[in-house]
Short mmCIF file of C-alpha atoms and ligand atoms in Angstrom, two decimals:
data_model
loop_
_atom_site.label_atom_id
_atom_site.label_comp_id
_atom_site.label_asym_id
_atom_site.label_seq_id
_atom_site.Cartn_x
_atom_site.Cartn_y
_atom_site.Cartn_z
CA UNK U 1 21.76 81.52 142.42
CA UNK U 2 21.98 77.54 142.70
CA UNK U 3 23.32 75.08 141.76
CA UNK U 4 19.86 73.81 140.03
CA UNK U 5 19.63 77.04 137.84
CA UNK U 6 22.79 75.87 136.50
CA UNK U 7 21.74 72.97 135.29
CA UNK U 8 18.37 74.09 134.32
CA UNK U 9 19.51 77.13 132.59
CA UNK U 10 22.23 74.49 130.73
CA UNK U 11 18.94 72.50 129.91
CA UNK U 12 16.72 75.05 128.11
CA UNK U 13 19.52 76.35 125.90
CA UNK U 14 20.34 72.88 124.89
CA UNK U 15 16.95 72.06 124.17
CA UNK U 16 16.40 75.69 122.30
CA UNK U 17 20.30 75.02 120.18
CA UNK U 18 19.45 71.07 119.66
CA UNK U 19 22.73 70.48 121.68
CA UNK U 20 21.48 66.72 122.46
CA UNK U 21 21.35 64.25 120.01
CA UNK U 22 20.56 60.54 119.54
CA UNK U 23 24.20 59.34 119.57
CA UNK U 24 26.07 61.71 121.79
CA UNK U 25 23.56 60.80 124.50
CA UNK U 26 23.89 56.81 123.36
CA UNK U 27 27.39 57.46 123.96
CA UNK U 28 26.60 58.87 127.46
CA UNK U 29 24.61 55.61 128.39
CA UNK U 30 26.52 53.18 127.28
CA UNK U 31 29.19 54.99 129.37
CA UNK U 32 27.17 55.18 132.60
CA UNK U 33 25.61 51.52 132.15
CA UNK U 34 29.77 50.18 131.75
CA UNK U 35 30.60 52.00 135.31
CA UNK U 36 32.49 54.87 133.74
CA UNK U 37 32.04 58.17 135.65
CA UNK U 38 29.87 60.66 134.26
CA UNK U 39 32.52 63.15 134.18
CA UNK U 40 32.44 64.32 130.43
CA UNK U 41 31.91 67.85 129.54
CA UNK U 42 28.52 68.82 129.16
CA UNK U 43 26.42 69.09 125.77
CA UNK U 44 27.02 73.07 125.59
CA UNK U 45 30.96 72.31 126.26
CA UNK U 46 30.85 69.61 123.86
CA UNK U 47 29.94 72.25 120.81
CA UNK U 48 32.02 74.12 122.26
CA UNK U 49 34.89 72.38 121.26
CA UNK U 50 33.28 71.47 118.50
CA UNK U 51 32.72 75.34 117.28
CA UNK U 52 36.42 76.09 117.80
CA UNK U 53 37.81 73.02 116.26
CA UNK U 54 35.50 74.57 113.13
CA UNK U 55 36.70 77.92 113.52
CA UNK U 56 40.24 76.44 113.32
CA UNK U 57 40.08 74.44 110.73
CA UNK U 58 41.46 71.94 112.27
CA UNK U 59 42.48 69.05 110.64
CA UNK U 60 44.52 67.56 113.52
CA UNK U 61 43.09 67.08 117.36
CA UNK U 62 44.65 65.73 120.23
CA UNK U 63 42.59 64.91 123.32
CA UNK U 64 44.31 63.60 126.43
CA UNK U 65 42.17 61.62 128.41
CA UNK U 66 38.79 59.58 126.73
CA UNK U 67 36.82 58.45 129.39
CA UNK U 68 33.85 57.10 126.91
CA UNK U 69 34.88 59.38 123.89
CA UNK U 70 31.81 62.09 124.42
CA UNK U 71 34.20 64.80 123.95
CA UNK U 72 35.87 62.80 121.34
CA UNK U 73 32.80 62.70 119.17
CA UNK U 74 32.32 66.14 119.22
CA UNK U 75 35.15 67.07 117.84
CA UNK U 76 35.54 64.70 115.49
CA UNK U 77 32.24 65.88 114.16
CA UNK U 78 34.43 68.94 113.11
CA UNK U 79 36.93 67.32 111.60
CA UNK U 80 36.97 67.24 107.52
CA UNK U 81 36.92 63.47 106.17
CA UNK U 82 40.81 63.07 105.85
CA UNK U 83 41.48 64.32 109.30
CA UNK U 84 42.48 62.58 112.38
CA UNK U 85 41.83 62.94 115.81
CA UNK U 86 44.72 60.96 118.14
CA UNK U 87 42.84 60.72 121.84
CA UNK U 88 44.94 58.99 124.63
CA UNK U 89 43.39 57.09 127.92
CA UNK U 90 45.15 54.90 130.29
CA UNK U 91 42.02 52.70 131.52
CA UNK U 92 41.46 50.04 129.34
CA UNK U 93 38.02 49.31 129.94
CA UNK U 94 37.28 52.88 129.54
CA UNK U 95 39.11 52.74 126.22
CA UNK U 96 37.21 49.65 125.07
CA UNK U 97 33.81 51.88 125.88
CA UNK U 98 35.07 54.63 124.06
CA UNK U 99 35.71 52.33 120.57
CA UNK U 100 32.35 50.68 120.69
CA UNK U 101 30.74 54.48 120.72
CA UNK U 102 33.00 55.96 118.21
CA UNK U 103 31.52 52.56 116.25
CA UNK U 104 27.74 53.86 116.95
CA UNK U 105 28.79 57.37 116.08
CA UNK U 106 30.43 56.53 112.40
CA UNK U 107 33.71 57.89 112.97
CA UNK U 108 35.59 55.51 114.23
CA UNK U 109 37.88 55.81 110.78
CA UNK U 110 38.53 59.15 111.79
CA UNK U 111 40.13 58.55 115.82
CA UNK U 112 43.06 56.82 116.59
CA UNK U 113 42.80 55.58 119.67
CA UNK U 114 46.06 54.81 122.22
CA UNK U 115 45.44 53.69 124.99
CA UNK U 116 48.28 53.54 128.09
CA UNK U 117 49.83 56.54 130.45
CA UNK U 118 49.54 59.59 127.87
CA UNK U 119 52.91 60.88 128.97
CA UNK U 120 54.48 57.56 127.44
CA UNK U 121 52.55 57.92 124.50
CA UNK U 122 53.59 61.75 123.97
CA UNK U 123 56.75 60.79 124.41
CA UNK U 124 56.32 58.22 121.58
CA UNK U 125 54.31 60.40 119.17
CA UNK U 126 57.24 63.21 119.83
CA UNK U 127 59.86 61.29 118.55
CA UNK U 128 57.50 60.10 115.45
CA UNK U 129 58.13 63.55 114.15
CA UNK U 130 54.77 63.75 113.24
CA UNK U 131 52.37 66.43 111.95
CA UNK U 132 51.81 69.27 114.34
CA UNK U 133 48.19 69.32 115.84
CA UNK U 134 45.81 71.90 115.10
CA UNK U 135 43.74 71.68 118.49
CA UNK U 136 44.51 69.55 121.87
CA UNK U 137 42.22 69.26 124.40
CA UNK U 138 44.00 68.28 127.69
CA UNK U 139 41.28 66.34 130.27
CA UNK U 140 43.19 63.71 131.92
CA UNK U 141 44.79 63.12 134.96
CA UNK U 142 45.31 67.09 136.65
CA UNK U 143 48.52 66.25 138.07
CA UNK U 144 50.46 66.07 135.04
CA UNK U 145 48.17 69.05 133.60
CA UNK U 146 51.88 70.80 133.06
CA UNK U 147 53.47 67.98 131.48
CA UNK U 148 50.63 67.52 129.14
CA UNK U 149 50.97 71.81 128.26
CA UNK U 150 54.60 71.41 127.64
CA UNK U 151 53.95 68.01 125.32
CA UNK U 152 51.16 69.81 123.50
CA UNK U 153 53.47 72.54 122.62
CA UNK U 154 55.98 69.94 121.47
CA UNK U 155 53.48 68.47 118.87
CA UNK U 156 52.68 72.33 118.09
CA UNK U 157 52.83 74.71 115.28
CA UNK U 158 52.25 78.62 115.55
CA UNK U 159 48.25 79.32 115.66
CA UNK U 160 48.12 76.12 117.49
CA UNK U 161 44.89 76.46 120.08
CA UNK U 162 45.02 74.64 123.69
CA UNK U 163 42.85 74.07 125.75
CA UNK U 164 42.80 72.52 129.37
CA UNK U 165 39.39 71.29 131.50
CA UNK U 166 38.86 71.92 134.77
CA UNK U 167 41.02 74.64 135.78
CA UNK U 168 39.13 76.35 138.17
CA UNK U 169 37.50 73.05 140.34
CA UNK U 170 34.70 75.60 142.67
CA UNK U 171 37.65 77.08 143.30
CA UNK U 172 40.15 74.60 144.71
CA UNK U 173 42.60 76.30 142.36
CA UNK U 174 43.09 78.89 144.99
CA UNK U 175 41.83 77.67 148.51
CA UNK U 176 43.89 77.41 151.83
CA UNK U 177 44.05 73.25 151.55
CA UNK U 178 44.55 72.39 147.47
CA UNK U 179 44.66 68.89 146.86
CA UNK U 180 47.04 67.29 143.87
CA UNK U 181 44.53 68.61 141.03
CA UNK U 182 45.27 71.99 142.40
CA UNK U 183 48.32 71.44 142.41
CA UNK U 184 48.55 70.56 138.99
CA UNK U 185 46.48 73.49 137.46
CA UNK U 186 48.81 76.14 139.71
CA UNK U 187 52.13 74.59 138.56
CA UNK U 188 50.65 74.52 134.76
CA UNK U 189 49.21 78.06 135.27
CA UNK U 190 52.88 79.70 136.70
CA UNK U 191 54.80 78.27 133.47
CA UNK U 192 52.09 79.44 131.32
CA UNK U 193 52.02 82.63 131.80
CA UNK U 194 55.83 82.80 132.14
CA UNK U 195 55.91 81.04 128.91
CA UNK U 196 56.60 83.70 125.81
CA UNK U 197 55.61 80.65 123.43
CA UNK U 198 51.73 80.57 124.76
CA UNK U 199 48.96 83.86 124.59
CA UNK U 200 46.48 82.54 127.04
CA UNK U 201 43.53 83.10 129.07
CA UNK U 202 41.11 81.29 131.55
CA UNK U 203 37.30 81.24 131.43
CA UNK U 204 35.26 80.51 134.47
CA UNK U 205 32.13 78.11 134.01
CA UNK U 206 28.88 77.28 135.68
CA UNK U 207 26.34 74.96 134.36
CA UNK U 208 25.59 70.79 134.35
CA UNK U 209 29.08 70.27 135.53
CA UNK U 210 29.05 72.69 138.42
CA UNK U 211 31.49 75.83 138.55
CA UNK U 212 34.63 74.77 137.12
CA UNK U 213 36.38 76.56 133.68
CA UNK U 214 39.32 76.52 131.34
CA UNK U 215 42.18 77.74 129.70
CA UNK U 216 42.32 78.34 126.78
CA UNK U 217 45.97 79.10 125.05
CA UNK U 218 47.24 80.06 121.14
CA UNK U 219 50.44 79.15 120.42
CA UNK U 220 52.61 82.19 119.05
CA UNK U 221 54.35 82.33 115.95
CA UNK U 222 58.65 82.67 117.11
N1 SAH D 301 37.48 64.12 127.80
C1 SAH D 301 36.44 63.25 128.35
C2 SAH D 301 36.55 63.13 129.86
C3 SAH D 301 37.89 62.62 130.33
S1 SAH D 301 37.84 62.14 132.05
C4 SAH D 301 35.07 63.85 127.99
O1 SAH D 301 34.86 65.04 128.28
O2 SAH D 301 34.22 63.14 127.42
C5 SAH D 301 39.53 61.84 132.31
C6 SAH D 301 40.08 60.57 131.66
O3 SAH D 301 41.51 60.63 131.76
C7 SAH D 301 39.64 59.28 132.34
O4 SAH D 301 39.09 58.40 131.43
C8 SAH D 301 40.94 58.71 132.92
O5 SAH D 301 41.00 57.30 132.88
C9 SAH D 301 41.97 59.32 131.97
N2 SAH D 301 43.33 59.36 132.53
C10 SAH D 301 43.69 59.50 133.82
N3 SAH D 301 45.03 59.46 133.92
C11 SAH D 301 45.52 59.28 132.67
C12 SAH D 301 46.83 59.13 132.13
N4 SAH D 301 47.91 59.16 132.91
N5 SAH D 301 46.96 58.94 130.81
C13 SAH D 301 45.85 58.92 130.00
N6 SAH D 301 44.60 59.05 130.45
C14 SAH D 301 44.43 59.22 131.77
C1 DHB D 302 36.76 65.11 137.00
C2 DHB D 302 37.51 65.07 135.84
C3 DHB D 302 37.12 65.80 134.74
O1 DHB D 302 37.85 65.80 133.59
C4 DHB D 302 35.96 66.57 134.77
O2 DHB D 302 35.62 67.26 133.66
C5 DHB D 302 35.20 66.61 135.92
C6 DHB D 302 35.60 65.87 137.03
C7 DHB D 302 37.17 64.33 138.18
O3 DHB D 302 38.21 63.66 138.11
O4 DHB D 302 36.47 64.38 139.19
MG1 MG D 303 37.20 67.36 132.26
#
């Protein structure tokens, strides 16, 4: 099994589910023709998030980490009119990317976009006493991948669903020589399961985006 029947398997389901459409793959263009790295989650992870921010209800999404707001647009294709989804990137340009497709996509009135080190702005939003999320979506920078987990909880409420990208790498998460990313998911991965707070779980993925996977985590009612 390769590599190719990954992606080609990825490709006839999301040609048979309609998982592509005109402005998600704009939004994928104009990403790739500004320099950005094509490093979003694939269409089928895309509904993904966008089924589960449905079967949520959620009315509240964070995202930590942009890039050119793919993942943003899906779910805030879930979102009901009034709700908001708060995404954080550091990069500027990538950012600046990211508003002009949320623009294209009609839903820029929906995102609030802030853009600087997430951990700054967490801190920020924490002491805004602000409404708990419904659903956050942690895909930044895997180094801080525990500091992000212990933020999200922060701006959580019981039934609270979180879920972290890229948790499983081809399996860097566990080889002899882990670099920083590895690092990051193992560190976030001991205090989550020692955490009494979170109910979680990891799934393991192949497909466009290689063999990677996620964790997914419900926060508990006390
Ligand atoms: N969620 C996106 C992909 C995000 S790629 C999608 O699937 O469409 C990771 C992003 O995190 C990059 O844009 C990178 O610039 C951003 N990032 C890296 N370090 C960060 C930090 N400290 N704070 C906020 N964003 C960061
Ligand atoms: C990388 C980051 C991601 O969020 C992802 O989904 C895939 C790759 C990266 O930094 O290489
Ligand atoms: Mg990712």
């Amino acid at each position: 099994m390769s590599e190719n029947t990954w992606s080609a398997v990825d490709a006839y389901f999301t040609g048979e589910l309609n998982l592509a459409d005109p402005v998600l793959d704009a939004a994928v263009r104009t990403s790739v023709a500004a320099g950005l790295p094509s490093i979003q989650v694939s269409a089928a992870q895309g509904k993904l998030l966008h089924l589960v921010a449905l079967a949520q209800g959620a009315r509240r999404i964070l995202e930590i980490g942009t890039l050119g707001g793919y993942s943003a647009i899906w779910l805030a294709r879930a979102l009901p009119a009034d709700g908001r989804l708060v995404t954080l990137e550091l990069d500027p340009h990538h950012a600046e990317v990211a508003r002009r497709n949320f623009g294209e996509a009609g839903i820029a009135e929906r995102i609030e976009l802030h853009v600087g080190p997430a951990l700054d702005t967490l801190t920020r939003l924490g002491a805004q006493r602000i409404e708990p999320f419904d659903l956050v979506f942690i895909d930044a920078d895997k180094p801080n991948n525990l500091n992000y987990v212990q933020a999200a909880l922060q701006l959580s409420r019981a039934g609270t669903l979180i879920i972290v990208d890229n948790v499983v790498r081809e399996g860097a998460v566990i080889s002899r020589e882990r670099d920083a990313a590895a690092e990051g998911v193992r560190r976030m991965a001991a205090w989550v399961g020692k955490e009494p707070r979170l109910s979680a779980t990891v799934i393991q993925t192949v497909g466009d985006k290689g063999y990677d996977g996620f964790l997914l985590a419900r926060v508990q009612p006390a």
